[in-house]
Coordinates of C-alpha atoms in Angstrom, one line a residue:
Chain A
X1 CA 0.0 0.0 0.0
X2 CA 1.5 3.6 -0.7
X3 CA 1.8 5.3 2.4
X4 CA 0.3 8.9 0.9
X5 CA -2.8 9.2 -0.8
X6 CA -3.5 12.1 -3.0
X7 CA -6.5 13.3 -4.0
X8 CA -7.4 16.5 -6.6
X9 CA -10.2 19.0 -5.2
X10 CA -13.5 19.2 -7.0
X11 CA -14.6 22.6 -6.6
X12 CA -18.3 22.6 -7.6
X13 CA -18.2 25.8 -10.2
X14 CA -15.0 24.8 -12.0
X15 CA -15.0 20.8 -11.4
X16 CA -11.5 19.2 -11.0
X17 CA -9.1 21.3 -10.1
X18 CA -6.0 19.2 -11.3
X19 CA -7.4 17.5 -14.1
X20 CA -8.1 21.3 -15.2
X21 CA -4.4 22.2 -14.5
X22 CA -3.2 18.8 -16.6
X23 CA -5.1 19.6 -19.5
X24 CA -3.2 23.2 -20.0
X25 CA 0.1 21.1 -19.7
X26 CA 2.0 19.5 -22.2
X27 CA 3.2 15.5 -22.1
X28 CA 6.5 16.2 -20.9
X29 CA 5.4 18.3 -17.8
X30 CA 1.9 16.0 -16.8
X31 CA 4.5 12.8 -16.8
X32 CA 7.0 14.7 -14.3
X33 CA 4.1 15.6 -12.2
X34 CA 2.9 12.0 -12.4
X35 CA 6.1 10.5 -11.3
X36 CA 6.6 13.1 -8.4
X37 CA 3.3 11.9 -7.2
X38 CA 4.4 8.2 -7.6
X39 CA 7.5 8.9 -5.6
X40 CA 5.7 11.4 -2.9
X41 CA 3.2 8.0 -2.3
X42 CA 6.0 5.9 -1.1
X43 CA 8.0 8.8 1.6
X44 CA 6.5 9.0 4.9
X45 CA 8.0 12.2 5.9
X46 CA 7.1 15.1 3.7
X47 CA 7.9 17.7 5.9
X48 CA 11.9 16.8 5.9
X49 CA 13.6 19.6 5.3
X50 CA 16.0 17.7 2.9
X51 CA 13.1 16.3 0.6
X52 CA 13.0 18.4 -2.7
X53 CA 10.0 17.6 -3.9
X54 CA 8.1 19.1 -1.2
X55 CA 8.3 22.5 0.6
X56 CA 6.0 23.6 3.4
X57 CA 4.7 27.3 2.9
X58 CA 5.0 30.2 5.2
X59 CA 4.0 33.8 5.6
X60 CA 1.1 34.7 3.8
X61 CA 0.8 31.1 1.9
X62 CA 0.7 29.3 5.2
X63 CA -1.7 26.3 5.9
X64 CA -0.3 25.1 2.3
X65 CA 2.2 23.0 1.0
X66 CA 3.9 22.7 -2.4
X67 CA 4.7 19.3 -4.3
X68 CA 7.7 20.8 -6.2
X69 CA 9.3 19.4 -10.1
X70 CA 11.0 20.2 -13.0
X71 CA 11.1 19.7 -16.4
X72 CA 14.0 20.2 -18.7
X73 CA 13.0 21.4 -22.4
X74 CA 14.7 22.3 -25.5
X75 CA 14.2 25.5 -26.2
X76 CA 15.5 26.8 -29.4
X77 CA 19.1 25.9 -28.8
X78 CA 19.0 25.8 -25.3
X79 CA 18.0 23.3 -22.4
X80 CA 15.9 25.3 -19.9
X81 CA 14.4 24.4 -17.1
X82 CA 10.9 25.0 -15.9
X83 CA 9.7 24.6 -12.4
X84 CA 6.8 23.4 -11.5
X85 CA 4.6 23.7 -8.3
X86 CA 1.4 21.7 -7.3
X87 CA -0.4 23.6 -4.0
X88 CA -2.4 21.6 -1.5
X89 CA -3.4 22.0 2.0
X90 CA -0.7 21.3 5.0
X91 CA -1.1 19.9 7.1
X92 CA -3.3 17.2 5.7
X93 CA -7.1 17.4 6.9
X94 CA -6.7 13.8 7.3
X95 CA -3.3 11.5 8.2
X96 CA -1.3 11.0 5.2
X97 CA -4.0 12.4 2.4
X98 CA -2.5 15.4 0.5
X99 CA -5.2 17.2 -0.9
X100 CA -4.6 18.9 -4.4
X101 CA -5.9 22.4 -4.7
X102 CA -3.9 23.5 -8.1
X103 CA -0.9 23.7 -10.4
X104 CA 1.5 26.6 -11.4
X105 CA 4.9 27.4 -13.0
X106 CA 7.3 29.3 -11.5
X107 CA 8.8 31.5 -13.8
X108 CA 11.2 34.4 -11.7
X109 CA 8.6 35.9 -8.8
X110 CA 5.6 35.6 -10.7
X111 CA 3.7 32.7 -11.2
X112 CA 1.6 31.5 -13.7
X113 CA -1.7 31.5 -13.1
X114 CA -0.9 34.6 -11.1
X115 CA -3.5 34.3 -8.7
X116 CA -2.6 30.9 -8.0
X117 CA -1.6 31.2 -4.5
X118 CA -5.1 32.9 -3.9
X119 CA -6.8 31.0 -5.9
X120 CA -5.8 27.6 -3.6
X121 CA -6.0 30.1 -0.4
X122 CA -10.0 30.3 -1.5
X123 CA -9.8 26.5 -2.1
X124 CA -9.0 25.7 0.7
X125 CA -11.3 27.7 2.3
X126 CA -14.1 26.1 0.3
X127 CA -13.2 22.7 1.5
X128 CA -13.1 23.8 4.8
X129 CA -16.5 24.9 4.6
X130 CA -17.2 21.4 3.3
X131 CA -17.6 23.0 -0.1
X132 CA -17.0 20.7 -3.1
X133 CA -15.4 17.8 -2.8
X134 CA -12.1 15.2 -3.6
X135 CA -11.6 12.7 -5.7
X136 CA -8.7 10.0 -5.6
X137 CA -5.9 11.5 -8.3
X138 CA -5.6 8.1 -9.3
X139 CA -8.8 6.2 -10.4
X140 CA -9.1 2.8 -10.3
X141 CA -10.4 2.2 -14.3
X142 CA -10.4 -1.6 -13.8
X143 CA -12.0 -2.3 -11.4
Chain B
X1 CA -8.7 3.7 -1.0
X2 CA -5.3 4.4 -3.3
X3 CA -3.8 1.0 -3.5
X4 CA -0.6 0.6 -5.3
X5 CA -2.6 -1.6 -7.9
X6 CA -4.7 1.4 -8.4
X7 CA -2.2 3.6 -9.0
X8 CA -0.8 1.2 -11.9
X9 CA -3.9 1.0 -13.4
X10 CA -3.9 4.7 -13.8
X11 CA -0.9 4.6 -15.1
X12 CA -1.3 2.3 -17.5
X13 CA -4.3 4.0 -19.2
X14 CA -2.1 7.6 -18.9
X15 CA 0.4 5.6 -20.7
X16 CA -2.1 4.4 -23.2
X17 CA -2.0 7.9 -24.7
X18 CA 0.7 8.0 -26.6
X19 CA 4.4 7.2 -27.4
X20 CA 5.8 10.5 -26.3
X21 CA 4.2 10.3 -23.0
X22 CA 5.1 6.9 -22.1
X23 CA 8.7 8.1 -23.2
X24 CA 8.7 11.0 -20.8
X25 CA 6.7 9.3 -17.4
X26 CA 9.9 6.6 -18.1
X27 CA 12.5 9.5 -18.1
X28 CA 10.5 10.9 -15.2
X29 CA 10.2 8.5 -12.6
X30 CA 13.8 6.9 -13.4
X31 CA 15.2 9.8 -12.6
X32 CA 12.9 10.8 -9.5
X33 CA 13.1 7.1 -8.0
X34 CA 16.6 6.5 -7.9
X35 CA 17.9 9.7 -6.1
X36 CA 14.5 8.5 -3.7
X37 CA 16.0 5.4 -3.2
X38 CA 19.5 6.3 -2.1
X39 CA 18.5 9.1 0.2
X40 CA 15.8 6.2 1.7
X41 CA 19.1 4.0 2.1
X42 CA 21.4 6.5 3.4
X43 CA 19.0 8.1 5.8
X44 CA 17.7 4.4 7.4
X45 CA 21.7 3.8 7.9
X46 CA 22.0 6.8 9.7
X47 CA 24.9 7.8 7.3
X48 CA 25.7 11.4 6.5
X49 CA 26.4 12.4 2.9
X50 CA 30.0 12.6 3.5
X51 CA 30.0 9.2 5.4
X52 CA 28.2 7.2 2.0
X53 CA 30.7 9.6 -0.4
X54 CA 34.0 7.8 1.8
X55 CA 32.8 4.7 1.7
X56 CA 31.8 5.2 -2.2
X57 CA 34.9 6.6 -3.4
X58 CA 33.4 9.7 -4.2
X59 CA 33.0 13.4 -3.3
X60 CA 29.9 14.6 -0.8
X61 CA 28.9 17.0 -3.8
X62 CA 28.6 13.5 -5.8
X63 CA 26.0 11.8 -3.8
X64 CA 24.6 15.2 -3.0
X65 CA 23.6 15.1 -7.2
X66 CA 22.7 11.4 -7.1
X67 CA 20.2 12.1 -4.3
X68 CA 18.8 15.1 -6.3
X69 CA 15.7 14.3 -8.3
X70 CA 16.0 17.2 -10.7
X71 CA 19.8 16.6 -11.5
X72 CA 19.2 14.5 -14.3
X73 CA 22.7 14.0 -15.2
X74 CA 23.4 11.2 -13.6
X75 CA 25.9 8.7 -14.5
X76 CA 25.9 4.3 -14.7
X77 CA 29.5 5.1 -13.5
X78 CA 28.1 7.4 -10.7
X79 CA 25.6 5.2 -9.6
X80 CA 27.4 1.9 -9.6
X81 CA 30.4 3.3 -7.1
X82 CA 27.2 4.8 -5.0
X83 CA 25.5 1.2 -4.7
X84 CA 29.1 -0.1 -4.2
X85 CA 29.4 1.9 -1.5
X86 CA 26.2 0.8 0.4
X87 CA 27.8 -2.7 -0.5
X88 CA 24.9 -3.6 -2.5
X89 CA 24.0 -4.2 -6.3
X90 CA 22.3 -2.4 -8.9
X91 CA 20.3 -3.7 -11.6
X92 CA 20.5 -1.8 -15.4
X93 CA 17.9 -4.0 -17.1
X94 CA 15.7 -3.2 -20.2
X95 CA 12.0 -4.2 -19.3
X96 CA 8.4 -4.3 -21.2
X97 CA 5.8 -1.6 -19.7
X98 CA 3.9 -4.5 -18.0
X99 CA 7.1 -5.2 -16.1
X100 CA 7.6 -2.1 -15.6
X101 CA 4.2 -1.1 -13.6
X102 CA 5.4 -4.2 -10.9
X103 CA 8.2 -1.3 -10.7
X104 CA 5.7 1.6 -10.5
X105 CA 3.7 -0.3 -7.8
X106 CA 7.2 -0.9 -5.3
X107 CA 8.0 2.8 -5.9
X108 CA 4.4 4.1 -4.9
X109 CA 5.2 1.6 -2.0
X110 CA 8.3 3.3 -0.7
X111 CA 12.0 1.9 -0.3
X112 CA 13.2 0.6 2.7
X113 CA 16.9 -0.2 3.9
X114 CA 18.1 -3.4 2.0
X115 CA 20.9 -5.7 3.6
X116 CA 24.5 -5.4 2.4
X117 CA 25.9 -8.3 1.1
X118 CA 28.2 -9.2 4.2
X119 CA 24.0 -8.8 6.4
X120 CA 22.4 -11.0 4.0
X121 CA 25.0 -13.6 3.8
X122 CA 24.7 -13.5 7.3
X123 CA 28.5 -12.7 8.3
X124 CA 28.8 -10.0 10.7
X125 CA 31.7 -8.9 11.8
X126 CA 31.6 -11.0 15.1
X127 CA 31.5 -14.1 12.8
X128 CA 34.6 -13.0 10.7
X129 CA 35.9 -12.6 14.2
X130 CA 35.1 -16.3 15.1
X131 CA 36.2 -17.8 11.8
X132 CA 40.1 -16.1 11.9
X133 CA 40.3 -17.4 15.8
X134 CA 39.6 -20.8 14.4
X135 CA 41.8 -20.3 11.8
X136 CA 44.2 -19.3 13.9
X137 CA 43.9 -22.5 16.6
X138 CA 43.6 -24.7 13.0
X139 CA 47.2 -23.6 12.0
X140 CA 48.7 -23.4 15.5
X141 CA 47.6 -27.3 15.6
X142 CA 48.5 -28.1 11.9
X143 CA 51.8 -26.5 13.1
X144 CA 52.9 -28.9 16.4
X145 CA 52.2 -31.8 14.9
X146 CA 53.7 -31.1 11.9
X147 CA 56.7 -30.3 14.4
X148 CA 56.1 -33.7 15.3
X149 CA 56.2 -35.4 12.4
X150 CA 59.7 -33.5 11.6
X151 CA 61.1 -35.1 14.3
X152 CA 61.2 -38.5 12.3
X153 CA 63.7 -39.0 9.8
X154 CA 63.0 -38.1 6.5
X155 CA 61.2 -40.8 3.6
X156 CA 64.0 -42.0 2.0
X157 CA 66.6 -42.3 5.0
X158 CA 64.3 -44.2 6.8
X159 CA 63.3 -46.6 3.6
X160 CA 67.2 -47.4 3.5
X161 CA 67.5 -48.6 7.1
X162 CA 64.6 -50.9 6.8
X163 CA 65.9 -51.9 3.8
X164 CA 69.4 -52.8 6.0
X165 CA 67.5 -54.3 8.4
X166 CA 66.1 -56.4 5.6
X167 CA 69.3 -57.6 4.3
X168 CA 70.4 -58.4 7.9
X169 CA 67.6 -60.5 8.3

């Protein structure tokens, strides 16, 4: 059994929140974020200070956390890299369930969306106030 | 409930989409698991960085890279004198994609600590201790009664005496 379960928010006016966010990304960065996910299932300690694919927010962002990843592109003649951020709420409403509010890129200060630190801030809210609701990010098709 | 079997199954449709994906999720979580994998090793062994970059051979800025899941340049040569230096073995082995979700399933599992070689043939150091006292007694014995055994004329010297005696007779 994974030890982490993560599940995407289901806001009831704009549906699911990270199969939204997917469908705006390309192959290369939905398979990163797929694999980050596989790997975050099987670490019992997210809050390690050492782990890079997750960062616990402060300031004005806290009560979040951030799955973080990369992806390395060709762009014209150069490699770049683009960083990646998935927001969820920390800590976990229940023991060991991440729940998924939304996706951004990190591109210098600004992100893109840039509202998307507000955006999940309202999220969150919302599913605090038992607002929409969460589906498991992966669905069982066979079964 | 997420079970690891679930998470394979959504995998496998996700890879169903196309080459390109299935090309990158590969990329992706080969390079995420590994790094996962020694940092899960090295942290269950209570060994620091710089303790796992002695006994590897390497610098600490080495396995600082291999344990980084967005380095992405890591080497066979890297990685082999890493595994070597947790004194265990390390598997390059080309697969089909239904192998490889059994793979997706242990990593959605988590790592845990796996035995060196001298743990899971079950020789601790106490043992090798044992075995070179025995050794030791073994040759010490070998070694007075071959002491013994030089104290009797040699083969041939002895052979020509009896041989005298022989005649004599």
């Amino acid at each position: 059994m994974p030890v982490w379960h993560v599940v995407d928010y289901v806001s009831d006016e704009e549906g699911n929140l990270i199969r939204n966010w997917c469908a705006t990304q390309d192959h290369a960065v939905v398979a990163r974020f797929e694999a980050t996910l596989i790997t975050l299932a099987g670490i019992e300690v997210w809050d390690d200070p050492e782990l890079e694919q997750f960062k616990v927010l402060t300031g004005p962002h806290v009560g979040l956390g951030e799955i973080r990843f990369e992806v390395e592109q060709q762009v014209g003649t150069k490699r770049k890299k683009r960083k990646f951020r998935m927001l969820g709420i920390w800590p976990p409403p229940i023991e060991r369930e991440f729940v998924m509010l939304g996706g951004l890129e990190k591109s210098g200060r600004s992100p893109t969306p840039t509202n998307a630190f507000e955006l999940a801030m309202k999220y969150k809210a919302d599913f605090e106030r038992d607002e929409g609701r969460t589906c498991d990010h992966f669905e069982d098709h066979f079964e | 409930m997420t079970t690891s079997k679930t998470i394979s199954n959504d995998v496998w449709k996700k890879l169903s989409k196309n080459k390109k994906y299935r090309e990158e999720f590969v990329t992706a979580l080969v390079k995420q698991a590994f790094p996962l994998q020694v940092r899960t090793i090295r942290k269950k062994r209570r060994m620091s960085q710089g303790l796992l970059a002695e006994e590897a051979g390497v610098t600490q800025g080495v396995v600082s890279r291999a344990e980084d899941p967005n380095y992405g340049n890591l080497t066979f040569n890297t990685a082999l004198r890493i595994v070597a230096g947790f004194d265990l073995a390390f598997i390059p082995k080309i697969v089909t994609f239904k192998e490889f979700m059994k793979w997706v399933e242990e990593v959605a599992e988590g790592y845990t600590d796996l035995p060196s070689f001298e743990k899971e043939a079950g020789i601790t150091q106490a043992a090798l201790g044992k075995i070179e006292e025995d050794l030791e007694k073994l040759r010490q014995r070998a070694s007075s009664e071959l002491g013994s055994l030089t104290a009797l004329p040699p083969m041939p010297e002895r052979l020509g005496s009896l041989r005298g005696t022989a005649c004599n007779l």
